PDB file of C-alpha atoms in Angstrom:
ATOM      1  CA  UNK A   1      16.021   0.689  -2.303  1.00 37.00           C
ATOM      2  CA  UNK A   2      12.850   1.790  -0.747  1.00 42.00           C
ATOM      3  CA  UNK A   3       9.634   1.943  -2.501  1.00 40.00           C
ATOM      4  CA  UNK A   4       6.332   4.590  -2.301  1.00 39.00           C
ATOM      5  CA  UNK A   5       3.308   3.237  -2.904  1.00 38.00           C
ATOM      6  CA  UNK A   6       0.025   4.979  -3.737  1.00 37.00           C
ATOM      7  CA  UNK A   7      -1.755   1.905  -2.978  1.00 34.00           C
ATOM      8  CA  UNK A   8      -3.013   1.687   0.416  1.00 34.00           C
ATOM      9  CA  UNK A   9      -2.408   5.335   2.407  1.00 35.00           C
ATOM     10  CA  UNK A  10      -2.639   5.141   6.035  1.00 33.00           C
ATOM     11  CA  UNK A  11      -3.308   1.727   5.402  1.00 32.00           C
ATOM     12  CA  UNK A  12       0.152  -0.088   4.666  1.00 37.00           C
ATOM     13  CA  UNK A  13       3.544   1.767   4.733  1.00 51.00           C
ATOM     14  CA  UNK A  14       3.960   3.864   1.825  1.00 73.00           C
ATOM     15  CA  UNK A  15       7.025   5.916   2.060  1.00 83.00           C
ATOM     16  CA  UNK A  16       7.718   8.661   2.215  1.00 90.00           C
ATOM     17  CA  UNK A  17       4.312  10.146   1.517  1.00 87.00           C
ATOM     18  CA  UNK A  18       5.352  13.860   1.566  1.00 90.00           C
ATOM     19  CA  UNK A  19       8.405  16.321   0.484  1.00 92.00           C
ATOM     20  CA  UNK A  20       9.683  16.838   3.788  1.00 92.00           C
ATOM     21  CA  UNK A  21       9.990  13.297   3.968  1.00 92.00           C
ATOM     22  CA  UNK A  22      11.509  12.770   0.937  1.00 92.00           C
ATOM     23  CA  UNK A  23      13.718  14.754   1.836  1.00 92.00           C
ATOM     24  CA  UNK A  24      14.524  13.677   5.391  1.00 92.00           C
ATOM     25  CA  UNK A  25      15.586  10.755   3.750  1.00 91.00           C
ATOM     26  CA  UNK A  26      17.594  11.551   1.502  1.00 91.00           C
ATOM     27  CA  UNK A  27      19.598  12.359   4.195  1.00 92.00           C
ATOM     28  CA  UNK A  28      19.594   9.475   5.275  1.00 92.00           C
ATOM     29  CA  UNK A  29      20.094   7.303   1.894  1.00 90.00           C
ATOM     30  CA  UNK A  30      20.611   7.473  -1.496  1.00 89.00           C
ATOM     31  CA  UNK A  31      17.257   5.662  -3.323  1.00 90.00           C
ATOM     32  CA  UNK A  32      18.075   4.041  -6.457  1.00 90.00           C
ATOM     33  CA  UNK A  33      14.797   3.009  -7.356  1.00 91.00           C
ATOM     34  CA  UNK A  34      11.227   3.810  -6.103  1.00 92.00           C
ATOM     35  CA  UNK A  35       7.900   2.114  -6.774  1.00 92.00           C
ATOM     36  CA  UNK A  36       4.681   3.820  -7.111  1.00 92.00           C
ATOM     37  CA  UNK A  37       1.539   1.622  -7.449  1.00 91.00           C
ATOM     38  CA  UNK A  38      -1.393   3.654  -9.296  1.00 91.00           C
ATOM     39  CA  UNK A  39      -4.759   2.448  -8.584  1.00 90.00           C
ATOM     40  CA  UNK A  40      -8.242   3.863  -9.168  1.00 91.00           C
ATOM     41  CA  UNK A  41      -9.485   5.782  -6.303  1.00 89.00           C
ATOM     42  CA  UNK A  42     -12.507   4.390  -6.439  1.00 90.00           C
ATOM     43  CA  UNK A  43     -10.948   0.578  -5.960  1.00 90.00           C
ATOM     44  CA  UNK A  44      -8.883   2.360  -3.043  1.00 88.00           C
ATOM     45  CA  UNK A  45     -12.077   3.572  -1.197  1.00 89.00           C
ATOM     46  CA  UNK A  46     -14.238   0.638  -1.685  1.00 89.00           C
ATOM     47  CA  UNK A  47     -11.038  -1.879  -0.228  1.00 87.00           C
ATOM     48  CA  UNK A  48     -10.580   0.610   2.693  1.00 87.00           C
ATOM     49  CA  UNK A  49     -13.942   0.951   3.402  1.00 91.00           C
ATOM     50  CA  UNK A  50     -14.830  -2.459   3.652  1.00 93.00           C
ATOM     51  CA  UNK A  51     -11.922  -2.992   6.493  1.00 93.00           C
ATOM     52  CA  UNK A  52     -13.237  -3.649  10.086  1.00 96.00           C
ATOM     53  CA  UNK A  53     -11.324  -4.620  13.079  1.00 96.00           C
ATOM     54  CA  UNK A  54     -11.448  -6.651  16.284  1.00 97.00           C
ATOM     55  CA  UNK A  55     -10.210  -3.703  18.805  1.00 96.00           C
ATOM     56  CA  UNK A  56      -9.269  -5.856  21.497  1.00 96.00           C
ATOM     57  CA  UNK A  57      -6.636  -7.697  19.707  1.00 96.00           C
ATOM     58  CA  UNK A  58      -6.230  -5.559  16.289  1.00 94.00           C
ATOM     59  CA  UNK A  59      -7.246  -8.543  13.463  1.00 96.00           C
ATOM     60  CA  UNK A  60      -8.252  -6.661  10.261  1.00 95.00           C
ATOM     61  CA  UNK A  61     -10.944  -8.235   7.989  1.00 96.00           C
ATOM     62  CA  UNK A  62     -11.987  -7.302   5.248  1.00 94.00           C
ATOM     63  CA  UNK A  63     -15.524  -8.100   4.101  1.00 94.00           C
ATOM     64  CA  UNK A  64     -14.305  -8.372  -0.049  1.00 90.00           C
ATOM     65  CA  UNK A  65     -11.073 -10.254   0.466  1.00 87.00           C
ATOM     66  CA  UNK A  66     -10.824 -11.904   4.272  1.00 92.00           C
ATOM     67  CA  UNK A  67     -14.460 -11.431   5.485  1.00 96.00           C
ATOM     68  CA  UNK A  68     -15.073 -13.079   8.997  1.00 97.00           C
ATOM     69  CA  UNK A  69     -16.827 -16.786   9.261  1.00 97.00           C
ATOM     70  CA  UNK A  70     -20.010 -14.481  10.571  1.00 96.00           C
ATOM     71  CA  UNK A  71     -20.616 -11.628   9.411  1.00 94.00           C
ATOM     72  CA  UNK A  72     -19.612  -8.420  11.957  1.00 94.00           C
ATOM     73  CA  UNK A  73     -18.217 -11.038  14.159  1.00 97.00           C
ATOM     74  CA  UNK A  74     -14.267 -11.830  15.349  1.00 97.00           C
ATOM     75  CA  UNK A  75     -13.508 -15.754  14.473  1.00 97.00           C
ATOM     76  CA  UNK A  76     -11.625 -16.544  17.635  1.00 97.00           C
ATOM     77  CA  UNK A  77     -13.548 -14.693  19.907  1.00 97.00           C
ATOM     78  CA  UNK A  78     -16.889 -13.931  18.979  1.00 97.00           C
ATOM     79  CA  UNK A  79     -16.880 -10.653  19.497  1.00 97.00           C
ATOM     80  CA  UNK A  80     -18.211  -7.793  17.427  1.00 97.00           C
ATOM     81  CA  UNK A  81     -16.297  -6.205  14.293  1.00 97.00           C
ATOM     82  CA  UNK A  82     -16.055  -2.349  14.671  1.00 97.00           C
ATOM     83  CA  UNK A  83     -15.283   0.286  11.688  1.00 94.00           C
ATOM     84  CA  UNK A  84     -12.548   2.516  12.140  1.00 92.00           C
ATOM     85  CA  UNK A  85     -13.859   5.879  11.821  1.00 91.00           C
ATOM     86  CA  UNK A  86     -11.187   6.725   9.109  1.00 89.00           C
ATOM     87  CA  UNK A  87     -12.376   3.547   7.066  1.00 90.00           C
ATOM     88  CA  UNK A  88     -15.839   4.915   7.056  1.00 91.00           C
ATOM     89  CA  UNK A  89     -16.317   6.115   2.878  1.00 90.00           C
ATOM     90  CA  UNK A  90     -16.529   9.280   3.692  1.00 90.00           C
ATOM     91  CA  UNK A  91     -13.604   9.549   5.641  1.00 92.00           C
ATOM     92  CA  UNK A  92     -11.562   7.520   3.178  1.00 90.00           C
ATOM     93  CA  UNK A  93     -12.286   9.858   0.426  1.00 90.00           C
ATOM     94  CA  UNK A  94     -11.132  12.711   2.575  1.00 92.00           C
ATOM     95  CA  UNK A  95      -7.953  10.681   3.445  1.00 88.00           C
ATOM     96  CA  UNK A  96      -7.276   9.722   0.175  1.00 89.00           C
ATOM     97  CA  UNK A  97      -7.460  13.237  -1.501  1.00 90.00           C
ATOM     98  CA  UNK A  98      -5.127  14.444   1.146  1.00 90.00           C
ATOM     99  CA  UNK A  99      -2.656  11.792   0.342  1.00 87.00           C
ATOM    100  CA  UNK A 100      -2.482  12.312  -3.640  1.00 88.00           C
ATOM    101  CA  UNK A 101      -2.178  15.901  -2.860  1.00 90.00           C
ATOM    102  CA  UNK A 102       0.922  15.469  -0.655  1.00 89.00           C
ATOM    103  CA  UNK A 103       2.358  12.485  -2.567  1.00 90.00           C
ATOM    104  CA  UNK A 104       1.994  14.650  -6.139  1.00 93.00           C
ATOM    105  CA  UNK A 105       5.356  16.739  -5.535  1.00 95.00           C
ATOM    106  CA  UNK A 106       6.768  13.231  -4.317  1.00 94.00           C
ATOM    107  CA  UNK A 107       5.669  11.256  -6.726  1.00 94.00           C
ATOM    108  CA  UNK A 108       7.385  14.359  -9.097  1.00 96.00           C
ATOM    109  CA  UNK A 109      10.395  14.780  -7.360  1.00 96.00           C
ATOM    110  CA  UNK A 110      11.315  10.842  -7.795  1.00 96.00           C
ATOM    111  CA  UNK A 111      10.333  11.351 -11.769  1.00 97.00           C
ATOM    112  CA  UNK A 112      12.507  13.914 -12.381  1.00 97.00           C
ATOM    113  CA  UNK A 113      15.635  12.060 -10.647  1.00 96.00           C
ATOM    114  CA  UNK A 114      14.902   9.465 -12.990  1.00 96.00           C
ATOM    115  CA  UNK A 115      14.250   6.782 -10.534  1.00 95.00           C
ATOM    116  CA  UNK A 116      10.350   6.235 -10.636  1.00 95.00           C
ATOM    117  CA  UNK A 117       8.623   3.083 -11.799  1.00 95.00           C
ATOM    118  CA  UNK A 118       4.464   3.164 -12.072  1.00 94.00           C
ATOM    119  CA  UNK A 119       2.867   0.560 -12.257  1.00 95.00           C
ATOM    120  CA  UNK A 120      -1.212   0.563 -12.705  1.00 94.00           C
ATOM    121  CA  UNK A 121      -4.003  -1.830 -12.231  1.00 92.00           C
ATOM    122  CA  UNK A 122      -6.942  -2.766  -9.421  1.00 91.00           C
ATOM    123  CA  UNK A 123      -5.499  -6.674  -8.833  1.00 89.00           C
ATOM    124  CA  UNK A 124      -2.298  -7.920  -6.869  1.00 86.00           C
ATOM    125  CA  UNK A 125      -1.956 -10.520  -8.770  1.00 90.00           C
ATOM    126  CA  UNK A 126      -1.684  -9.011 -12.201  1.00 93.00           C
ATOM    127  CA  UNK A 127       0.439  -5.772 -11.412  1.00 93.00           C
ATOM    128  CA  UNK A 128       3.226  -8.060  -9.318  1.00 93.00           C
ATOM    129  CA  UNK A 129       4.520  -9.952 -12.264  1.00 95.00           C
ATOM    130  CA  UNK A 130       5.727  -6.515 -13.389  1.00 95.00           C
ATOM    131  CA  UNK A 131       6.978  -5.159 -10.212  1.00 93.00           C
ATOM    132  CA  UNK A 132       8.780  -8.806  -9.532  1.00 93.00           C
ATOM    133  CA  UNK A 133      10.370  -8.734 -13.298  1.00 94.00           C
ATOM    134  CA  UNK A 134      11.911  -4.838 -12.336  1.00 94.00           C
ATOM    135  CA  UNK A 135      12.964  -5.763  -9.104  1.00 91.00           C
ATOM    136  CA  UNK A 136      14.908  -9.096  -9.585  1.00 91.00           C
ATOM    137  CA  UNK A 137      16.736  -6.612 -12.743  1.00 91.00           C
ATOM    138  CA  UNK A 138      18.123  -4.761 -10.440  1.00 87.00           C
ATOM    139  CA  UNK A 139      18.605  -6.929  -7.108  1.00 83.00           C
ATOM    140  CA  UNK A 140      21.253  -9.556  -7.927  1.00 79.00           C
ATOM    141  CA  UNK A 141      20.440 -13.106  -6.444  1.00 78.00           C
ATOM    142  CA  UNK A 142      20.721 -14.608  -3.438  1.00 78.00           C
ATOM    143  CA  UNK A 143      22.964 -17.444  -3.234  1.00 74.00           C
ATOM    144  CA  UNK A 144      23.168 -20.371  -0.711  1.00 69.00           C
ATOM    145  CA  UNK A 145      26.014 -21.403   0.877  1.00 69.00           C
ATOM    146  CA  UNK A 146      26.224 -24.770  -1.690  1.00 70.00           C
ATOM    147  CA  UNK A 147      25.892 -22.139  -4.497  1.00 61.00           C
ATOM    148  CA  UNK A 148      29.713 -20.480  -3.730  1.00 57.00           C
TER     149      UNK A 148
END
């Protein structure tokens, strides 16, 4: 099964994030079950725009939820923290507009085939109880070797 998320565009892999992709794939495979992740734009922008990166060797803080020892400044080097200029708010308001326009027929398309699960909420840790419950329904378990 693959999954598309509405959680973190350009940000994390959320596929397929358009029609034409959706429908690429389907060539490709048959989805049984697909995962989209609402969460309040305003939660998206303020986690995306508080991302900044060490360029030289691509570590991603974030000042809310991994912030550096020193603030603006890489922990193994000492070097300075930049800001993407698609995590600037601006440009992450832009981005994210774009993306719920393009993932709407998606996001649709998986609905009407009967195979969409939403799931809401601003906090990891509360929506992934549900999303764990759905999968491990539908995913049967792995056993060890001692298990056969």
């Amino acid at each position: 099964p693959a999954s598309h998320s509405n959680f973190c565009p350009g940000a994390c892999p959320g596929f397929p994030r358009t029609l034409g992709q959706a429908k690429a794939l389907d060539g490709i495979c048959e989805l049984d079950l697909v995962i989209s992740l609402n969460i309040p734009f305003e939660t998206l922008k303020d986690r995306l725009s508080a991302r900044w990166v060490h360029p030289a060797s691509g570590r991603v803080y974030n000042m809310d939820f991994n912030p550096p020892h020193t603030q603006g400044v890489d922990d193994l080097t000492g070097e300075p923290l930049v800001q993407r200029e698609d995590d600037r708010p601006e440009a992450v308001a832009a981005r994210l507009r774009k993306y719920k326009d393009a993932a709407k027929p998606v996001i649709e398309l998986y609905k009407s085939r009967g195979i969409l699960h939403s799931f809401s909420g601003t906090e990891t840790n509360k929506i992934w109880p549900y999303v764990y419950t759905l999968l491990s329904s539908k995913i049967p378990p792995v056993l060890s070797d001692e298990e056969h």
